[in-house]
Short mmCIF file of N, CA and C in Angstrom, two decimals:
data_model
loop_
_atom_site.label_atom_id
_atom_site.label_comp_id
_atom_site.label_asym_id
_atom_site.label_seq_id
_atom_site.Cartn_x
_atom_site.Cartn_y
_atom_site.Cartn_z
N MET A 1215 -5.51 0.67 -6.89
CA MET A 1215 -5.63 -0.75 -6.95
C MET A 1215 -4.48 -1.45 -6.24
N SER A 1216 -3.49 -0.73 -5.79
CA SER A 1216 -2.34 -1.38 -5.20
C SER A 1216 -2.68 -2.12 -3.92
N GLY A 1217 -3.76 -1.75 -3.24
CA GLY A 1217 -4.14 -2.42 -2.01
C GLY A 1217 -5.05 -3.60 -2.22
N ILE A 1218 -5.48 -3.86 -3.44
CA ILE A 1218 -6.38 -4.97 -3.70
C ILE A 1218 -5.60 -6.28 -3.66
N ARG A 1219 -6.19 -7.27 -3.04
CA ARG A 1219 -5.56 -8.58 -2.98
C ARG A 1219 -6.46 -9.59 -3.70
N ILE A 1220 -5.82 -10.54 -4.37
CA ILE A 1220 -6.54 -11.60 -5.05
C ILE A 1220 -6.82 -12.70 -4.04
N LYS A 1221 -8.08 -13.14 -3.93
CA LYS A 1221 -8.40 -14.20 -2.99
C LYS A 1221 -7.94 -15.55 -3.49
N SER A 1222 -7.91 -15.75 -4.80
CA SER A 1222 -7.46 -17.02 -5.35
C SER A 1222 -6.39 -16.76 -6.39
N ALA A 1223 -5.18 -17.11 -6.06
CA ALA A 1223 -4.08 -16.97 -7.02
C ALA A 1223 -3.79 -18.33 -7.64
N GLY A 1224 -4.73 -19.25 -7.55
CA GLY A 1224 -4.56 -20.58 -8.10
C GLY A 1224 -4.64 -20.59 -9.61
N GLU A 1225 -4.57 -21.76 -10.17
CA GLU A 1225 -4.52 -21.92 -11.61
C GLU A 1225 -5.74 -21.33 -12.31
N ALA A 1226 -6.90 -21.37 -11.69
CA ALA A 1226 -8.11 -20.88 -12.33
C ALA A 1226 -8.22 -19.36 -12.31
N ALA A 1227 -7.48 -18.70 -11.45
CA ALA A 1227 -7.56 -17.25 -11.34
C ALA A 1227 -6.84 -16.59 -12.50
N VAL A 1228 -7.45 -15.55 -13.03
CA VAL A 1228 -6.82 -14.76 -14.09
C VAL A 1228 -6.88 -13.30 -13.66
N PRO A 1229 -5.88 -12.83 -12.93
CA PRO A 1229 -5.90 -11.43 -12.54
C PRO A 1229 -5.62 -10.54 -13.74
N GLY A 1230 -6.39 -9.49 -13.89
CA GLY A 1230 -6.17 -8.54 -14.97
C GLY A 1230 -6.22 -7.14 -14.38
N THR A 1231 -5.33 -6.27 -14.83
CA THR A 1231 -5.26 -4.93 -14.29
C THR A 1231 -4.70 -3.96 -15.31
N THR A 1232 -5.05 -2.71 -15.13
CA THR A 1232 -4.35 -1.65 -15.84
C THR A 1232 -3.76 -0.75 -14.77
N THR A 1233 -2.55 -0.38 -14.93
CA THR A 1233 -1.79 0.62 -14.20
C THR A 1233 -1.18 0.24 -12.86
N HIS A 1234 -1.76 -0.61 -12.02
CA HIS A 1234 -1.22 -0.85 -10.69
C HIS A 1234 -1.18 -2.34 -10.36
N PRO A 1235 -0.15 -2.79 -9.61
CA PRO A 1235 0.03 -4.22 -9.34
C PRO A 1235 -0.87 -4.78 -8.25
N PHE A 1236 -1.21 -6.06 -8.38
CA PHE A 1236 -2.00 -6.81 -7.39
C PHE A 1236 -1.10 -7.57 -6.45
N ARG A 1237 -1.66 -7.92 -5.29
CA ARG A 1237 -0.97 -8.78 -4.32
C ARG A 1237 -1.72 -10.11 -4.21
N ALA A 1238 -0.96 -11.16 -3.94
CA ALA A 1238 -1.53 -12.47 -3.68
C ALA A 1238 -1.97 -12.53 -2.22
N PRO A 1239 -2.75 -13.54 -1.84
CA PRO A 1239 -3.21 -13.64 -0.45
C PRO A 1239 -2.09 -13.68 0.58
N ASP A 1240 -0.92 -14.21 0.20
CA ASP A 1240 0.19 -14.28 1.15
C ASP A 1240 0.96 -12.97 1.25
N GLY A 1241 0.52 -11.94 0.51
CA GLY A 1241 1.17 -10.64 0.57
C GLY A 1241 2.24 -10.44 -0.49
N SER A 1242 2.62 -11.51 -1.19
CA SER A 1242 3.62 -11.37 -2.24
C SER A 1242 2.98 -10.71 -3.46
N TYR A 1243 3.81 -10.24 -4.33
CA TYR A 1243 3.31 -9.57 -5.53
C TYR A 1243 3.24 -10.55 -6.69
N LEU A 1244 2.12 -10.53 -7.39
CA LEU A 1244 1.94 -11.42 -8.53
C LEU A 1244 2.82 -11.02 -9.71
N VAL A 1245 3.45 -9.87 -9.65
CA VAL A 1245 4.29 -9.40 -10.75
C VAL A 1245 5.69 -10.00 -10.73
N GLU A 1246 6.08 -10.62 -9.64
CA GLU A 1246 7.45 -11.12 -9.51
C GLU A 1246 7.80 -12.06 -10.66
N GLY A 1247 8.86 -11.69 -11.42
CA GLY A 1247 9.33 -12.49 -12.53
C GLY A 1247 8.47 -12.43 -13.78
N LYS A 1248 7.45 -11.59 -13.78
CA LYS A 1248 6.51 -11.50 -14.90
C LYS A 1248 6.69 -10.21 -15.69
N ARG A 1249 6.35 -10.28 -16.98
CA ARG A 1249 6.27 -9.07 -17.80
C ARG A 1249 4.96 -8.39 -17.43
N VAL A 1250 5.05 -7.12 -17.07
CA VAL A 1250 3.90 -6.38 -16.58
C VAL A 1250 3.94 -4.97 -17.16
N SER A 1251 2.78 -4.41 -17.40
CA SER A 1251 2.72 -3.03 -17.85
C SER A 1251 1.90 -2.22 -16.86
N GLY A 1252 1.95 -0.92 -17.01
CA GLY A 1252 1.19 -0.01 -16.17
C GLY A 1252 1.48 1.41 -16.60
N PHE A 1253 0.88 2.36 -15.93
CA PHE A 1253 1.09 3.77 -16.27
C PHE A 1253 2.57 4.08 -16.13
N THR A 1254 3.17 4.63 -17.17
CA THR A 1254 4.61 4.87 -17.17
C THR A 1254 4.97 6.18 -16.48
N ASN A 1255 6.24 6.29 -16.11
CA ASN A 1255 6.71 7.54 -15.52
C ASN A 1255 6.49 8.71 -16.47
N MET A 1256 6.74 8.51 -17.75
CA MET A 1256 6.56 9.59 -18.72
C MET A 1256 5.09 9.96 -18.85
N GLU A 1257 4.19 8.98 -18.80
CA GLU A 1257 2.76 9.29 -18.85
C GLU A 1257 2.34 10.12 -17.64
N GLU A 1258 2.86 9.75 -16.46
CA GLU A 1258 2.56 10.54 -15.26
C GLU A 1258 3.06 11.98 -15.42
N LYS A 1259 4.26 12.12 -15.97
CA LYS A 1259 4.84 13.45 -16.16
C LYS A 1259 4.02 14.25 -17.18
N LEU A 1260 3.72 13.65 -18.32
CA LEU A 1260 2.95 14.34 -19.36
C LEU A 1260 1.53 14.65 -18.90
N ASN A 1261 0.99 13.81 -18.05
CA ASN A 1261 -0.36 13.99 -17.53
C ASN A 1261 -0.39 14.96 -16.35
N ARG A 1262 0.80 15.38 -15.93
CA ARG A 1262 0.98 16.28 -14.79
C ARG A 1262 0.39 15.72 -13.50
N THR A 1263 0.55 14.42 -13.32
CA THR A 1263 0.05 13.76 -12.12
C THR A 1263 1.17 13.14 -11.28
N ALA A 1264 2.40 13.20 -11.77
CA ALA A 1264 3.51 12.53 -11.08
C ALA A 1264 3.65 12.97 -9.63
N LYS A 1265 3.56 14.26 -9.37
CA LYS A 1265 3.74 14.77 -8.00
C LYS A 1265 2.57 14.41 -7.09
N ALA A 1266 1.41 14.16 -7.66
CA ALA A 1266 0.23 13.84 -6.87
C ALA A 1266 0.13 12.35 -6.52
N MET A 1267 0.89 11.52 -7.21
CA MET A 1267 0.82 10.08 -7.00
C MET A 1267 1.72 9.66 -5.84
N PRO A 1268 1.23 8.75 -5.00
CA PRO A 1268 2.05 8.30 -3.86
C PRO A 1268 3.22 7.41 -4.30
N PHE A 1269 3.15 6.83 -5.49
CA PHE A 1269 4.23 6.00 -6.00
C PHE A 1269 4.09 5.88 -7.51
N SER A 1270 5.13 5.42 -8.13
CA SER A 1270 5.16 5.21 -9.58
C SER A 1270 4.96 3.73 -9.88
N PRO A 1271 3.91 3.36 -10.63
CA PRO A 1271 3.75 1.95 -10.98
C PRO A 1271 4.99 1.39 -11.70
N GLU A 1272 5.58 2.17 -12.60
CA GLU A 1272 6.76 1.70 -13.32
C GLU A 1272 7.90 1.36 -12.36
N ASP A 1273 8.15 2.22 -11.40
CA ASP A 1273 9.22 1.98 -10.43
C ASP A 1273 8.86 0.84 -9.47
N GLU A 1274 7.63 0.83 -8.98
CA GLU A 1274 7.24 -0.16 -7.98
C GLU A 1274 7.17 -1.57 -8.55
N ILE A 1275 6.74 -1.70 -9.79
CA ILE A 1275 6.70 -3.03 -10.40
C ILE A 1275 8.12 -3.60 -10.46
N GLY A 1276 9.07 -2.76 -10.84
CA GLY A 1276 10.47 -3.20 -10.86
C GLY A 1276 10.98 -3.57 -9.48
N LYS A 1277 10.63 -2.78 -8.48
CA LYS A 1277 11.06 -3.07 -7.10
C LYS A 1277 10.49 -4.38 -6.59
N ARG A 1278 9.34 -4.77 -7.12
CA ARG A 1278 8.68 -5.99 -6.66
C ARG A 1278 8.98 -7.18 -7.57
N GLY A 1279 10.02 -7.05 -8.37
CA GLY A 1279 10.49 -8.18 -9.16
C GLY A 1279 9.84 -8.35 -10.51
N GLY A 1280 8.98 -7.42 -10.90
CA GLY A 1280 8.34 -7.51 -12.22
C GLY A 1280 9.24 -6.92 -13.31
N ARG A 1281 9.00 -7.35 -14.53
CA ARG A 1281 9.73 -6.81 -15.68
C ARG A 1281 8.79 -5.85 -16.40
N PHE A 1282 8.93 -4.57 -16.10
CA PHE A 1282 8.02 -3.55 -16.64
C PHE A 1282 8.21 -3.44 -18.15
N THR A 1283 7.12 -3.56 -18.89
CA THR A 1283 7.15 -3.42 -20.34
C THR A 1283 6.23 -2.27 -20.72
N LYS A 1284 6.63 -1.52 -21.74
CA LYS A 1284 5.84 -0.34 -22.11
C LYS A 1284 6.01 -0.02 -23.58
N ARG A 1285 5.15 0.86 -24.04
CA ARG A 1285 5.20 1.42 -25.37
C ARG A 1285 5.26 2.94 -25.20
N PRO A 1286 5.33 3.70 -26.29
CA PRO A 1286 5.36 5.16 -26.15
C PRO A 1286 4.15 5.66 -25.34
N PRO A 1287 4.29 6.84 -24.72
CA PRO A 1287 3.21 7.37 -23.88
C PRO A 1287 1.84 7.36 -24.55
N PHE A 1288 0.87 6.94 -23.79
CA PHE A 1288 -0.54 6.93 -24.16
C PHE A 1288 -0.86 6.00 -25.32
N SER A 1289 0.03 5.04 -25.58
CA SER A 1289 -0.23 4.01 -26.57
C SER A 1289 -1.17 2.98 -25.98
N THR A 1290 -1.89 2.30 -26.84
CA THR A 1290 -2.69 1.16 -26.41
C THR A 1290 -1.76 -0.04 -26.35
N PHE A 1291 -1.58 -0.59 -25.15
CA PHE A 1291 -0.67 -1.72 -24.97
C PHE A 1291 -1.10 -2.55 -23.77
N ALA A 1292 -1.14 -3.84 -23.98
CA ALA A 1292 -1.42 -4.77 -22.90
C ALA A 1292 -0.54 -5.99 -23.09
N VAL A 1293 -0.24 -6.67 -22.01
CA VAL A 1293 0.64 -7.83 -22.06
C VAL A 1293 0.08 -8.93 -21.17
N ALA A 1294 0.22 -10.17 -21.65
CA ALA A 1294 -0.14 -11.34 -20.85
C ALA A 1294 1.13 -12.14 -20.61
N ASP A 1295 1.38 -12.46 -19.37
CA ASP A 1295 2.51 -13.31 -19.02
C ASP A 1295 1.94 -14.43 -18.16
N GLY A 1296 1.78 -15.57 -18.77
CA GLY A 1296 1.06 -16.64 -18.10
C GLY A 1296 -0.39 -16.18 -17.95
N ARG A 1297 -0.87 -16.25 -16.74
CA ARG A 1297 -2.26 -15.84 -16.50
C ARG A 1297 -2.35 -14.45 -15.88
N LEU A 1298 -1.24 -13.72 -15.84
CA LEU A 1298 -1.24 -12.34 -15.36
C LEU A 1298 -1.36 -11.40 -16.56
N ILE A 1299 -2.36 -10.57 -16.55
CA ILE A 1299 -2.66 -9.68 -17.68
C ILE A 1299 -2.67 -8.25 -17.17
N SER A 1300 -1.98 -7.36 -17.89
CA SER A 1300 -1.93 -5.97 -17.46
C SER A 1300 -1.93 -5.04 -18.67
N GLY A 1301 -2.44 -3.84 -18.45
CA GLY A 1301 -2.47 -2.82 -19.50
C GLY A 1301 -1.71 -1.59 -19.06
N GLN A 1302 -1.20 -0.86 -20.03
CA GLN A 1302 -0.34 0.28 -19.73
C GLN A 1302 -1.08 1.47 -19.15
N ASN A 1303 -2.28 1.72 -19.60
CA ASN A 1303 -2.99 2.94 -19.23
C ASN A 1303 -4.48 2.77 -19.51
N PRO A 1304 -5.31 3.75 -19.18
CA PRO A 1304 -6.74 3.61 -19.43
C PRO A 1304 -7.09 3.35 -20.90
N MET A 1305 -6.28 3.86 -21.83
CA MET A 1305 -6.54 3.61 -23.25
C MET A 1305 -6.34 2.14 -23.60
N SER A 1306 -5.71 1.39 -22.72
CA SER A 1306 -5.42 -0.02 -22.95
C SER A 1306 -6.49 -0.95 -22.37
N ALA A 1307 -7.54 -0.40 -21.83
CA ALA A 1307 -8.56 -1.22 -21.16
C ALA A 1307 -9.19 -2.25 -22.10
N ALA A 1308 -9.52 -1.87 -23.32
CA ALA A 1308 -10.14 -2.82 -24.25
C ALA A 1308 -9.18 -3.94 -24.62
N LYS A 1309 -7.93 -3.61 -24.87
CA LYS A 1309 -6.93 -4.63 -25.20
C LYS A 1309 -6.70 -5.55 -24.01
N THR A 1310 -6.66 -4.98 -22.82
CA THR A 1310 -6.50 -5.78 -21.61
C THR A 1310 -7.69 -6.74 -21.46
N ALA A 1311 -8.90 -6.23 -21.69
CA ALA A 1311 -10.10 -7.06 -21.59
C ALA A 1311 -10.08 -8.18 -22.62
N THR A 1312 -9.62 -7.89 -23.82
CA THR A 1312 -9.53 -8.92 -24.86
C THR A 1312 -8.58 -10.03 -24.44
N LEU A 1313 -7.43 -9.67 -23.91
CA LEU A 1313 -6.48 -10.69 -23.43
C LEU A 1313 -7.08 -11.49 -22.27
N LEU A 1314 -7.83 -10.83 -21.41
CA LEU A 1314 -8.48 -11.50 -20.28
C LEU A 1314 -9.50 -12.52 -20.77
N VAL A 1315 -10.32 -12.12 -21.73
CA VAL A 1315 -11.33 -13.04 -22.28
C VAL A 1315 -10.64 -14.23 -22.95
N GLU A 1316 -9.58 -13.96 -23.71
CA GLU A 1316 -8.84 -15.05 -24.35
C GLU A 1316 -8.27 -16.01 -23.31
N ALA A 1317 -7.75 -15.49 -22.21
CA ALA A 1317 -7.20 -16.34 -21.15
C ALA A 1317 -8.29 -17.16 -20.48
N LEU A 1318 -9.45 -16.58 -20.28
CA LEU A 1318 -10.55 -17.30 -19.66
C LEU A 1318 -11.10 -18.41 -20.55
N GLN A 1319 -10.99 -18.21 -21.85
CA GLN A 1319 -11.49 -19.21 -22.81
C GLN A 1319 -10.48 -20.33 -23.07
N ALA A 1320 -9.23 -20.11 -22.67
CA ALA A 1320 -8.18 -21.11 -22.93
C ALA A 1320 -8.31 -22.31 -22.01
#
């Protein structure tokens, strides 16, 4: 998902993701200055996928100005910071969706 770009980063847009960061149309990262979650380095290690991944979401979110937030490995966790919604891992999809629906109804 790292290559996906949001066509509208305006007030009405509510980007939601699990594990990887989105880019705005201007190429900037929507994570800058935001609390964001995604697949953690420890989850990659425990899942034995760290070496196969081209980058670490935990590291890259930090490099792009995001404040990476997490819970213990494979926990259900999602965070909303403004209208940016992210989940830690696939187990967080339902929680991420709930936050997305709540944001859309606000």
